[in-house]
Short mmCIF file of C-alpha atoms in Angstrom, two decimals:
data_model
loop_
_atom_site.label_atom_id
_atom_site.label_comp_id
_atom_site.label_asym_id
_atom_site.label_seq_id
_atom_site.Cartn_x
_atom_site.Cartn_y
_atom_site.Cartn_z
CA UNK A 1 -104.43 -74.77 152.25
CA UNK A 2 -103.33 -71.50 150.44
CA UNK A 3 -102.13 -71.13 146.43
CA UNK A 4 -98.23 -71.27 148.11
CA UNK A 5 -98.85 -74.25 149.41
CA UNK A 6 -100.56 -75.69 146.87
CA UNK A 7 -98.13 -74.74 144.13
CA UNK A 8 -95.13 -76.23 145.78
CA UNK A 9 -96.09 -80.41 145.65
CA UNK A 10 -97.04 -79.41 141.78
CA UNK A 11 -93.67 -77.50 140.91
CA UNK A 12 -91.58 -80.34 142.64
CA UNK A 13 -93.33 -82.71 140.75
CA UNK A 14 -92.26 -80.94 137.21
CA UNK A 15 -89.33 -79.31 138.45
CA UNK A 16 -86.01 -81.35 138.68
CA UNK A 17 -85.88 -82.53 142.04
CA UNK A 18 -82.90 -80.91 144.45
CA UNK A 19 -83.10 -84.08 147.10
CA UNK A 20 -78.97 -84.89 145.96
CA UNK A 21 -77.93 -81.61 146.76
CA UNK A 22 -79.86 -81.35 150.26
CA UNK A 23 -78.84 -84.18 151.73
CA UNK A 24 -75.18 -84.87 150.72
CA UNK A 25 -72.52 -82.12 151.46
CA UNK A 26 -70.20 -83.87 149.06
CA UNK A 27 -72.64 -84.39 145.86
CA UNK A 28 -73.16 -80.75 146.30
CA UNK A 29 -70.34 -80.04 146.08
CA UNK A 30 -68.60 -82.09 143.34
CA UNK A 31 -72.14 -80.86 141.52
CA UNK A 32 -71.37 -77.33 141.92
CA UNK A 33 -67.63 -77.82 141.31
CA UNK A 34 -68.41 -79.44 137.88
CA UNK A 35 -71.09 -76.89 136.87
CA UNK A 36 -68.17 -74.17 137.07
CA UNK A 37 -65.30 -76.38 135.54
CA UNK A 38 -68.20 -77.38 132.56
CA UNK A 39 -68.38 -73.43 131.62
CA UNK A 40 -64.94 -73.42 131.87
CA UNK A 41 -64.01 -75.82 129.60
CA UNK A 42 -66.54 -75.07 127.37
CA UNK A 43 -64.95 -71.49 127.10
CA UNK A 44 -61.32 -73.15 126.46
CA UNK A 45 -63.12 -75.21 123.23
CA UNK A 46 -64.31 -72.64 122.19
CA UNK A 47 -61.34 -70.43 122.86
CA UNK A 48 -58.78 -73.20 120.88
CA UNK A 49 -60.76 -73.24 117.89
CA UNK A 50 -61.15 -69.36 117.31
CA UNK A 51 -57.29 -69.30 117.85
CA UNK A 52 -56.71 -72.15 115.32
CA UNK A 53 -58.24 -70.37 112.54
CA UNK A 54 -56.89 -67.43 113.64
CA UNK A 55 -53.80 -68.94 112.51
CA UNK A 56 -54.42 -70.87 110.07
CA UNK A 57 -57.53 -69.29 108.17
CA UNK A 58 -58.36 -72.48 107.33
CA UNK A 59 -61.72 -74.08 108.20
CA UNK A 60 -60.25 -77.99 108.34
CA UNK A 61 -57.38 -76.86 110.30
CA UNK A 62 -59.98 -76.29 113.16
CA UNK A 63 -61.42 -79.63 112.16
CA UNK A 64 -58.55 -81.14 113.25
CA UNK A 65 -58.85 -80.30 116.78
CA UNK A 66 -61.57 -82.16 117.27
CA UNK A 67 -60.38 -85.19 115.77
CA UNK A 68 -57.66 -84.89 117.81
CA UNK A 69 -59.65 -84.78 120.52
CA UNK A 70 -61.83 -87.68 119.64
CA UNK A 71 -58.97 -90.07 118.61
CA UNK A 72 -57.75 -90.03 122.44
CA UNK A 73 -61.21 -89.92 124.31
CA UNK A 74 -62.11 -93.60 122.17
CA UNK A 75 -58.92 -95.05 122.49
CA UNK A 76 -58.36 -94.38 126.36
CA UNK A 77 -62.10 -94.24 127.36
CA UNK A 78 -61.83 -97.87 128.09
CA UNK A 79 -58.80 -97.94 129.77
CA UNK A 80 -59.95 -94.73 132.11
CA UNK A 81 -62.93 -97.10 133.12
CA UNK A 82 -60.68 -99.83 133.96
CA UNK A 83 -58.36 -97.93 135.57
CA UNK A 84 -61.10 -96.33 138.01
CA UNK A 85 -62.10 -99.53 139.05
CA UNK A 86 -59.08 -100.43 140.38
CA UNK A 87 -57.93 -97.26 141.92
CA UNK A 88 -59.00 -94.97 144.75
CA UNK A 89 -61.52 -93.06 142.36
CA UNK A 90 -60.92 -89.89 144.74
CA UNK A 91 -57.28 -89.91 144.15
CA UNK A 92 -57.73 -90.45 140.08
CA UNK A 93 -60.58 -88.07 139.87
CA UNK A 94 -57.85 -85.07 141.89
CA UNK A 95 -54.96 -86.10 139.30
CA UNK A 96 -56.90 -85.94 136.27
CA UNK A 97 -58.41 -82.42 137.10
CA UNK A 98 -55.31 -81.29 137.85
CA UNK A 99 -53.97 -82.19 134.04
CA UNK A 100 -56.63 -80.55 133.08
CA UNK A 101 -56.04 -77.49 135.07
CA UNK A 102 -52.16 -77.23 134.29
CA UNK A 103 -53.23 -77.77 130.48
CA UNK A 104 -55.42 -74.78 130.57
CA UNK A 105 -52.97 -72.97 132.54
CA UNK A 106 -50.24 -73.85 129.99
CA UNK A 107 -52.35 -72.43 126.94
CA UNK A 108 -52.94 -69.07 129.21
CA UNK A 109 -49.00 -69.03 129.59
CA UNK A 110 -48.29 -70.19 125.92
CA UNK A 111 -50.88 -66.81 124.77
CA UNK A 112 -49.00 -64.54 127.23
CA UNK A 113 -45.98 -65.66 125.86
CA UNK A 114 -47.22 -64.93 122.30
CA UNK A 115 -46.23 -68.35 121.40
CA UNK A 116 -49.20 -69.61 118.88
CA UNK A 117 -48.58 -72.75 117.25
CA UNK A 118 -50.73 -74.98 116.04
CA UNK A 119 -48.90 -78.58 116.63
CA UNK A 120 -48.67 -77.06 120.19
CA UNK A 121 -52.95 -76.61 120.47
CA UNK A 122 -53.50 -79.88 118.96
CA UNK A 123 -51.11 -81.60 121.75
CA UNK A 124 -52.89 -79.57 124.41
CA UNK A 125 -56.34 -80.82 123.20
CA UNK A 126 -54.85 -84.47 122.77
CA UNK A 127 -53.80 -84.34 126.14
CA UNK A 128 -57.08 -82.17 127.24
CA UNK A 129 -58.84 -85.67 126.01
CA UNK A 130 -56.70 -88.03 127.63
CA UNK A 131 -57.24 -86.54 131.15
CA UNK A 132 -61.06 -86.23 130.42
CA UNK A 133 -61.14 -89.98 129.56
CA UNK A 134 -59.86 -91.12 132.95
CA UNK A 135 -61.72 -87.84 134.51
CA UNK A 136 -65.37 -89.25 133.50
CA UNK A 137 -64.85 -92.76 134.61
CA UNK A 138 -63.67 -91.89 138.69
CA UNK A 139 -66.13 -89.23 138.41
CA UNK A 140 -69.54 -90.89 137.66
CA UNK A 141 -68.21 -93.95 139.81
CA UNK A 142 -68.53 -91.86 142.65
CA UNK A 143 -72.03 -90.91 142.66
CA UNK A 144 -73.53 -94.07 143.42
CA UNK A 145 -71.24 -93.98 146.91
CA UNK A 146 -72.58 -90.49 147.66
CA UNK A 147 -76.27 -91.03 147.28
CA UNK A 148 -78.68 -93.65 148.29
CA UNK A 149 -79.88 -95.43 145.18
CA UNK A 150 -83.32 -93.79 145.17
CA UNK A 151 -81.88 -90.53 144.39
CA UNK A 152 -79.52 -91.49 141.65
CA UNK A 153 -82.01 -90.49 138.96
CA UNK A 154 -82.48 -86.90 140.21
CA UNK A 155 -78.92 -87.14 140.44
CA UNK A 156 -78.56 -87.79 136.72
CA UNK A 157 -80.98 -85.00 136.18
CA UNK A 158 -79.19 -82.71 137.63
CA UNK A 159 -75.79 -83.80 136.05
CA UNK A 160 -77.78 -83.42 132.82
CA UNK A 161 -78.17 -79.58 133.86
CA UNK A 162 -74.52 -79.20 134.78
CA UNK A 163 -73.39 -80.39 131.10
CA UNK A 164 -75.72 -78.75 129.64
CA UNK A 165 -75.46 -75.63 130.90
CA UNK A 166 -72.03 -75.68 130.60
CA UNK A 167 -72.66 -76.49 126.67
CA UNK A 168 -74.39 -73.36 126.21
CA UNK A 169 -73.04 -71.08 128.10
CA UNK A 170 -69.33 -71.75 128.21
CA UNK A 171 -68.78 -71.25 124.48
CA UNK A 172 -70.58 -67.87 124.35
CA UNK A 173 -68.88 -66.68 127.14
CA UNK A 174 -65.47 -67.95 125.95
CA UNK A 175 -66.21 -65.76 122.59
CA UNK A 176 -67.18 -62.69 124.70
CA UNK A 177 -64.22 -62.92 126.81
CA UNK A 178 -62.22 -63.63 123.57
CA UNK A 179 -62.69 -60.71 121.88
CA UNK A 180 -62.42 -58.51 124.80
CA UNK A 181 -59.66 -59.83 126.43
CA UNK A 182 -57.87 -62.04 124.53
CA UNK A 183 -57.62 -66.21 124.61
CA UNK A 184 -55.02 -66.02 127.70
CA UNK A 185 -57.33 -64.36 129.97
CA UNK A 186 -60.39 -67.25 128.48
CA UNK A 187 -57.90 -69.89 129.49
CA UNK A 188 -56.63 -68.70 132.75
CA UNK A 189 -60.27 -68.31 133.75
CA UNK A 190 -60.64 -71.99 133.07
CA UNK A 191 -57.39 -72.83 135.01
CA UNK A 192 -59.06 -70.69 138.12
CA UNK A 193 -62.67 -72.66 137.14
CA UNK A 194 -60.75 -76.52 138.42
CA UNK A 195 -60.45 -74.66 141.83
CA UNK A 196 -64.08 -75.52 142.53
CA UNK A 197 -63.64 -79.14 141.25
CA UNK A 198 -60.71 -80.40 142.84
CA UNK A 199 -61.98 -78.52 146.01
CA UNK A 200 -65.09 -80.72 145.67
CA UNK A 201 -63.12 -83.70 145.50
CA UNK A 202 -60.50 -83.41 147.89
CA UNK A 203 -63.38 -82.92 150.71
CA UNK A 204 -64.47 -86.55 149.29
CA UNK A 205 -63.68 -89.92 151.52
CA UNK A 206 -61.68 -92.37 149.87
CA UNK A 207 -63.62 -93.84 147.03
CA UNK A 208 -61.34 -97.49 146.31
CA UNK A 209 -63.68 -99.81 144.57
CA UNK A 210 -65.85 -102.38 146.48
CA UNK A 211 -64.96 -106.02 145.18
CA UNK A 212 -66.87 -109.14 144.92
CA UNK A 213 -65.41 -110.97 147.70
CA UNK A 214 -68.32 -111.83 149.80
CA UNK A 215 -69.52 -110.48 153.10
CA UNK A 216 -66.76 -108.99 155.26
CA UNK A 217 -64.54 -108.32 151.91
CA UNK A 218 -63.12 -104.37 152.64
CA UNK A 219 -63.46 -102.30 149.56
CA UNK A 220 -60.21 -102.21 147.33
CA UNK A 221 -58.99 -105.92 148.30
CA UNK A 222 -59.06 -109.16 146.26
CA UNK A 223 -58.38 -108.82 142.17
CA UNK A 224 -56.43 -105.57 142.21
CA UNK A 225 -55.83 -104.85 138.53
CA UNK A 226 -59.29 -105.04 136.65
CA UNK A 227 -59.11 -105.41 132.68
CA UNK A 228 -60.95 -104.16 129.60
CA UNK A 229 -62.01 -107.53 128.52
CA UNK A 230 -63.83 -108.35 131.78
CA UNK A 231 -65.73 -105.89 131.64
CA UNK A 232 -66.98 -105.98 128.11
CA UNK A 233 -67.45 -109.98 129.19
CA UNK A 234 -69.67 -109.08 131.77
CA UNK A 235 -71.41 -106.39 129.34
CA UNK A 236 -71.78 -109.62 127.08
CA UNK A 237 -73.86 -110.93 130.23
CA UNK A 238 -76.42 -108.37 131.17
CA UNK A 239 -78.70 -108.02 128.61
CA UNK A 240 -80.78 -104.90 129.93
CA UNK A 241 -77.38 -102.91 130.18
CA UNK A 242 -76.54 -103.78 126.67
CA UNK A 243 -79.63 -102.24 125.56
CA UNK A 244 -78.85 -98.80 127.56
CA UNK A 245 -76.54 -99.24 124.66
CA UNK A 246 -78.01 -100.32 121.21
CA UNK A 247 -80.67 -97.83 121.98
CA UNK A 248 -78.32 -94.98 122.15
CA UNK A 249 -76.83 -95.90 118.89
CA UNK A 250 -80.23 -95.90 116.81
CA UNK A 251 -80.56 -92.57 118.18
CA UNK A 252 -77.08 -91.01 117.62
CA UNK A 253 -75.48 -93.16 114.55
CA UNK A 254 -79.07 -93.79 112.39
CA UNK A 255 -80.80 -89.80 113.41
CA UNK A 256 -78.05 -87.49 113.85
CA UNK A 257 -78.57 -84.79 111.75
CA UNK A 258 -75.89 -81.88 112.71
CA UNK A 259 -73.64 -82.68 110.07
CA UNK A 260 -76.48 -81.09 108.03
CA UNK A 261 -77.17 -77.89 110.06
CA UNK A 262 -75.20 -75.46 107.76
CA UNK A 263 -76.55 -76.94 104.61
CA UNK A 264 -80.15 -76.89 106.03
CA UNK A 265 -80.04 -73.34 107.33
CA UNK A 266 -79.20 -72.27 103.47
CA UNK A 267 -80.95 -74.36 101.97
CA UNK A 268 -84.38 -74.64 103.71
CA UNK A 269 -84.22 -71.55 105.39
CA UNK A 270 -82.64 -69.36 103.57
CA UNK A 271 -80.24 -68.35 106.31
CA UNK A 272 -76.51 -67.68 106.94
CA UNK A 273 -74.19 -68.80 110.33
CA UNK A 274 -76.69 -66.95 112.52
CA UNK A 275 -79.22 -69.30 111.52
CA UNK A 276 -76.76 -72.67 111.48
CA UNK A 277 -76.26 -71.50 114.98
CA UNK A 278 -79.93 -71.36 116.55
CA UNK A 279 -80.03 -74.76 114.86
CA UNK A 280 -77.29 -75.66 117.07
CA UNK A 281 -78.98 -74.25 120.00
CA UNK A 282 -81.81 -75.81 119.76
CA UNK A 283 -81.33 -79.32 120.92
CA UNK A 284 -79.16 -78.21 123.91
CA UNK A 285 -81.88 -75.94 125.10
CA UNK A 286 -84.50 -78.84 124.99
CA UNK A 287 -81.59 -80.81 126.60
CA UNK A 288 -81.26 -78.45 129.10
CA UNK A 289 -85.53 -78.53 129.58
CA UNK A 290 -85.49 -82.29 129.91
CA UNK A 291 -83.17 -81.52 132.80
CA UNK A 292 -84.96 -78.91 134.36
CA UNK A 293 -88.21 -80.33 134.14
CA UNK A 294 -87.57 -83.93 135.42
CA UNK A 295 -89.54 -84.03 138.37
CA UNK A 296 -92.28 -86.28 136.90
CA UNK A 297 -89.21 -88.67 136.16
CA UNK A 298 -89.53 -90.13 139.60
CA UNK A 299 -92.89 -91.71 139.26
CA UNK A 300 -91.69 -93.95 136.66
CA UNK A 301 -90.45 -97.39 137.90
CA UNK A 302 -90.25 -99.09 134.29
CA UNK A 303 -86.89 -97.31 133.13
CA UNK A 304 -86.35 -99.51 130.06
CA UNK A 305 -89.86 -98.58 128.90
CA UNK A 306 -88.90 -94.96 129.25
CA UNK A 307 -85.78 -95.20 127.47
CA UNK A 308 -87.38 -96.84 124.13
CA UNK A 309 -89.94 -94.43 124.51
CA UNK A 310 -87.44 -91.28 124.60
CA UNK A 311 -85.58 -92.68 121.56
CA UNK A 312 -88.66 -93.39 119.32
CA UNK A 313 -89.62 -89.52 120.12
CA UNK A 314 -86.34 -88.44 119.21
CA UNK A 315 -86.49 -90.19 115.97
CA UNK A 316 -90.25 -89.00 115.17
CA UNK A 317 -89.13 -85.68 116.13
CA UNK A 318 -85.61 -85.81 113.38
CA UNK A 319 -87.96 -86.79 110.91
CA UNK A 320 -90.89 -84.40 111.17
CA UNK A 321 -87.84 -81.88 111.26
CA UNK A 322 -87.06 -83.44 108.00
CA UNK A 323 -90.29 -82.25 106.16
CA UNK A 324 -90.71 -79.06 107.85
CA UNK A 325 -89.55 -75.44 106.06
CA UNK A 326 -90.51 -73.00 108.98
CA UNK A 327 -87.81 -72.01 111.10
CA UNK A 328 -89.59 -71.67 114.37
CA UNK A 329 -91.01 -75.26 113.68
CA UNK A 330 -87.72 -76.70 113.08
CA UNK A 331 -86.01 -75.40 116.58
CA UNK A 332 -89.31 -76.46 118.23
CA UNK A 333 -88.88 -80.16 116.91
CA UNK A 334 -84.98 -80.32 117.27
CA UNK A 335 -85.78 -79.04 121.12
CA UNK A 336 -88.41 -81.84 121.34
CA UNK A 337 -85.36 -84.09 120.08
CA UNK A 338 -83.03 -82.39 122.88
CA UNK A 339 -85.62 -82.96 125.25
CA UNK A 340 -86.19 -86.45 124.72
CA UNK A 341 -82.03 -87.35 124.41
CA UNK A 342 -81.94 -86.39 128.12
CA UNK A 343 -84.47 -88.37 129.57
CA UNK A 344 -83.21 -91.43 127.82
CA UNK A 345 -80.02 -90.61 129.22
CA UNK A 346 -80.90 -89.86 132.45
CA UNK A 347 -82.98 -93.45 133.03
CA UNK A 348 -79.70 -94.97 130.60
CA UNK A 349 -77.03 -93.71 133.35
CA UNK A 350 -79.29 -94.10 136.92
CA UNK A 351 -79.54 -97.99 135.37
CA UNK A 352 -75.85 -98.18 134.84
CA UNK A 353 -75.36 -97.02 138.05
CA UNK A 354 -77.90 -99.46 140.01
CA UNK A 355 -77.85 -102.56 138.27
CA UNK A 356 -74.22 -102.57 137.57
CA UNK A 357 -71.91 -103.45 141.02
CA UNK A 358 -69.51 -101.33 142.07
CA UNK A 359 -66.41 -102.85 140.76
CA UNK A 360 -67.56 -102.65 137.41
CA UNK A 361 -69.29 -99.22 137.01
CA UNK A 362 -65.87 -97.50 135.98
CA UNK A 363 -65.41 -99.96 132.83
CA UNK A 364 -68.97 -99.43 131.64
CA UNK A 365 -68.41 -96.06 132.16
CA UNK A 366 -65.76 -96.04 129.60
CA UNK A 367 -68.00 -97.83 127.50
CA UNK A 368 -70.00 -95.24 127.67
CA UNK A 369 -67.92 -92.26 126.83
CA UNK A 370 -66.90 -94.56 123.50
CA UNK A 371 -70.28 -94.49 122.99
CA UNK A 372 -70.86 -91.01 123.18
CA UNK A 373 -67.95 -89.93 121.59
CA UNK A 374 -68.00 -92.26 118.65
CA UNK A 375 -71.46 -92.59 117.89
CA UNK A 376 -72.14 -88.46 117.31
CA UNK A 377 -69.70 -89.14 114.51
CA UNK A 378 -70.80 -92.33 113.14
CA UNK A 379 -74.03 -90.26 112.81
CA UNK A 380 -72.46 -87.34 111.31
CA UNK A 381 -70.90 -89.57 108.26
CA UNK A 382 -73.87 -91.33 107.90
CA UNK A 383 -75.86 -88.55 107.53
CA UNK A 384 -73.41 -86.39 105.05
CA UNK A 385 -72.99 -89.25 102.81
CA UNK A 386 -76.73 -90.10 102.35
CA UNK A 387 -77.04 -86.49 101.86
CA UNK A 388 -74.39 -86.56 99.04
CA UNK A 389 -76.30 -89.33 97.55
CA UNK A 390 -79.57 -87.90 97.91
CA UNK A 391 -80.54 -85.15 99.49
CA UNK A 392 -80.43 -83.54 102.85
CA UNK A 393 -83.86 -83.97 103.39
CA UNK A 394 -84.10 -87.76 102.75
CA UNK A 395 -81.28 -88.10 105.07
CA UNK A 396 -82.85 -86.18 108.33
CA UNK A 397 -86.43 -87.91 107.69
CA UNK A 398 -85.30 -91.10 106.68
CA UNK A 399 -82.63 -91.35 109.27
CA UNK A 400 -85.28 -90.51 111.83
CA UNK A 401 -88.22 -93.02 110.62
CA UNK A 402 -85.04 -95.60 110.51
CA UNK A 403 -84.17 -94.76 114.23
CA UNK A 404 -87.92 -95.21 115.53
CA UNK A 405 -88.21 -98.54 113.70
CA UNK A 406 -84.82 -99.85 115.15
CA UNK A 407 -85.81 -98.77 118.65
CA UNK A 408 -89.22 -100.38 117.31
CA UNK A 409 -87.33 -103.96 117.03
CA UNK A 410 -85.03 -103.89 119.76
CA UNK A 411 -88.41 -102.80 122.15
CA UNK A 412 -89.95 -106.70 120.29
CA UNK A 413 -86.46 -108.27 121.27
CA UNK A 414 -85.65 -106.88 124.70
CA UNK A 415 -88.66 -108.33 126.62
CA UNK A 416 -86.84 -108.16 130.41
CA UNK A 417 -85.63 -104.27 129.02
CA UNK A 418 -89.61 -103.34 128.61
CA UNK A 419 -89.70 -104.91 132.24
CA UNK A 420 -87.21 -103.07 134.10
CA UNK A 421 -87.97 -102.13 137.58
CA UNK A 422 -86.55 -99.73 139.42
CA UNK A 423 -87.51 -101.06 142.39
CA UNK A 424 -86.02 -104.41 141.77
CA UNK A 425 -83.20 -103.66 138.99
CA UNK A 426 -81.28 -106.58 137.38
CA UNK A 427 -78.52 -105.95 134.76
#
């Protein structure tokens, strides 16, 4: 056997595994279609926000657009779910990246036009939110149609890598192409980016949700409106899907420091912007690791055990940041923290996906982006006000020992969670 040969069994099993996008024509598609709409959109954030203060000059007017964006991404995140479980998901997921489209393409217009108004950005990124909410839902739903189950974990993986990437990169190249050729030519960019996306998804079959109707029931027949309250009712009922949940908040409402980055980098560090930024950085490059390097992810069958473990590393992780003064040792542990919030939501996702049926996986979807959206900021206010009351450090380390001892007694209650298999999933 030579080194080649050798080498290439070890680097799969490290490497994120590509299975998804060599055998389906249509995950690889929507994959690569969202990987260029992510960078896209990413510029456009950044793009708004630079344009807000631009006419404004003032640091809470550009504060406001993301609370504009999070007010509608909450508030219609549960209705997006239940909407793509009662619609062709294929149909949804084409009209909600076209809003998003026209939107960007109606801030490049609005720039040409040398119209800037701020009322007008903050409807845009209102709007921008609301198409995102019912985007997510139709979009994840699909997956688990395209892919056998036993891929749906690299699948995650590799989603992971698409955000991610997107995270990083988009926003950087937004500023670049900001300052040398204006926000209308960032925005139209993004316009061009949905090309690949709705390309991706008009190649898809139709995706109509499968309903509990018993054998010979076609997909899309029986209850034809599904509702909120159903499916948080049936969340109420699976106990190991619940926990996908709790253990998300402990990470993201009890250890979330970034509310603290700018005050840390001063304070700590002795640093400026430059250095708020690398703190930034550093949990979306370990995100982006945990992606990249998830190949050993598919020789673990107990998913639940995985996902306390993840969270209880993130948490040790936030509060060894917490003592720490040395810069390089900070990033290192915040990218340890990154690392660790993407495998628990990679095995969090692949077990909404399995042990949730079809006609539900839109609605917990939307629970999901609540979750995601909401909690981030939970965390932020928590953090900033025991801050105020004590001091940034107390906050970071104390948030983070609070977070591994919450995961600690939810891993004592959840007893089926710690037995999750994979290879026989219940909800």
């Amino acid at each position: 056997m030579t080194a080649t040969q050798e080498a290439g069994p070890a680097s799969r099993r490290v490497l994120a595994d590509l299975t998804p996008l060599r055998t389906s024509a249509d995950y690889r598609r929507l994959w690569f279609g969202n990987s260029v709409t992510w960078v896209g959109q990413g510029m456009t954030t950044l793009a708004i926000s630079l344009q807000v203060y631009d006419i404004t000059r003032s640091p809470f007017a550009v504060g406001l657009v993301g609370l504009f964006s999070l007010v509608p991404l909450v508030v219609f995140g549960l209705y997006g779910g239940a909407i793509a479980d009662t619609v062709d998901r294929r149909k949804l997921g084409l009209a909600s990246s076209t809003g998003l489209a026209v939107l960007s393409a109606g801030l490049a217009a609005a720039a040409f036009a040398g119209f800037h108004q701020v009322w007008f950005l903050y409807g845009i990124v209102a709007l921008q939110a609301v198409c995102a909410a019912l985007n997510a839902p139709a979009r994840s739903s699909m997956i688990p149609r395209l892919l056998p189950p036993e891929q749906l974990r690299a699948a995650n993986a590799l989603n992971s890598m698409t955000t991610t990437f997107g995270t990083l990169v988009g926003p950087s190249l937004g500023g670049v192409i900001v300052g040398l050729a204006g926000y209308q030519t960032a925005y139209l960019i993004d316009a061009i980016a949905f090309s690949a996306s709705l390309y991706a998804m008009w190649r898809l079959p139709s995706m109509l949700p499968e309903r509990a109707g018993g054998p010979g029931t076609p997909p899309g027949e029986g209850r034809k409106r599904a509702s909120v309250l159903d499916g948080l009712r049936f969340l109420a009922t699976r106990p190991n899907l619940r926990m996908t949940f709790f253990s998300d908040f402990c990470a993201m409402i009890l250890a979330h420091p970034r509310a603290l980055f700018p005050a840390v980098a001063v304070l700590w560090y002795g640093g400026d912007a430059r250095t708020t930024g690398l703190l930034v950085a550093a949990p979306a490059f370990g995100a982006l690791l945990g992606g990249v390097l998830s190949g050993w992810q598919g020789r673990i069958r107990h998913h639940g055990q995985a996902i306390l473990l993840s969270v209880a590393a993130w948490g040790t992780a936030i509060a060894a940041f917490g003592l720490t003064r040395e810069l390089w040792l900070g990033l290192l542990l915040l990218a340890v923290a990154g690392y660790s919030d993407t495998v628990s939501m990679i095995f969090r996702n692949t077990m909404m996906q399995v042990a949730a049926p079809d006609e539900m996986r839109g609605r917990l979807q939307g629970v999901f982006i609540v979750v995601v959206a909401g909690g981030p900021r939970l965390g932020d206010f928590l953090a900033g006000s025991v801050a105020d009351l004590t001091s940034p450090a107390v906050a970071i380390t104390g948030g983070g020992l609070a977070c591994v001892l919450a995961i600690g007694l939810l891993a004592l209650y959840g007893k089926g969670f710690r037995r999750y298999d994979a290879r026989n999933p219940t909800a």
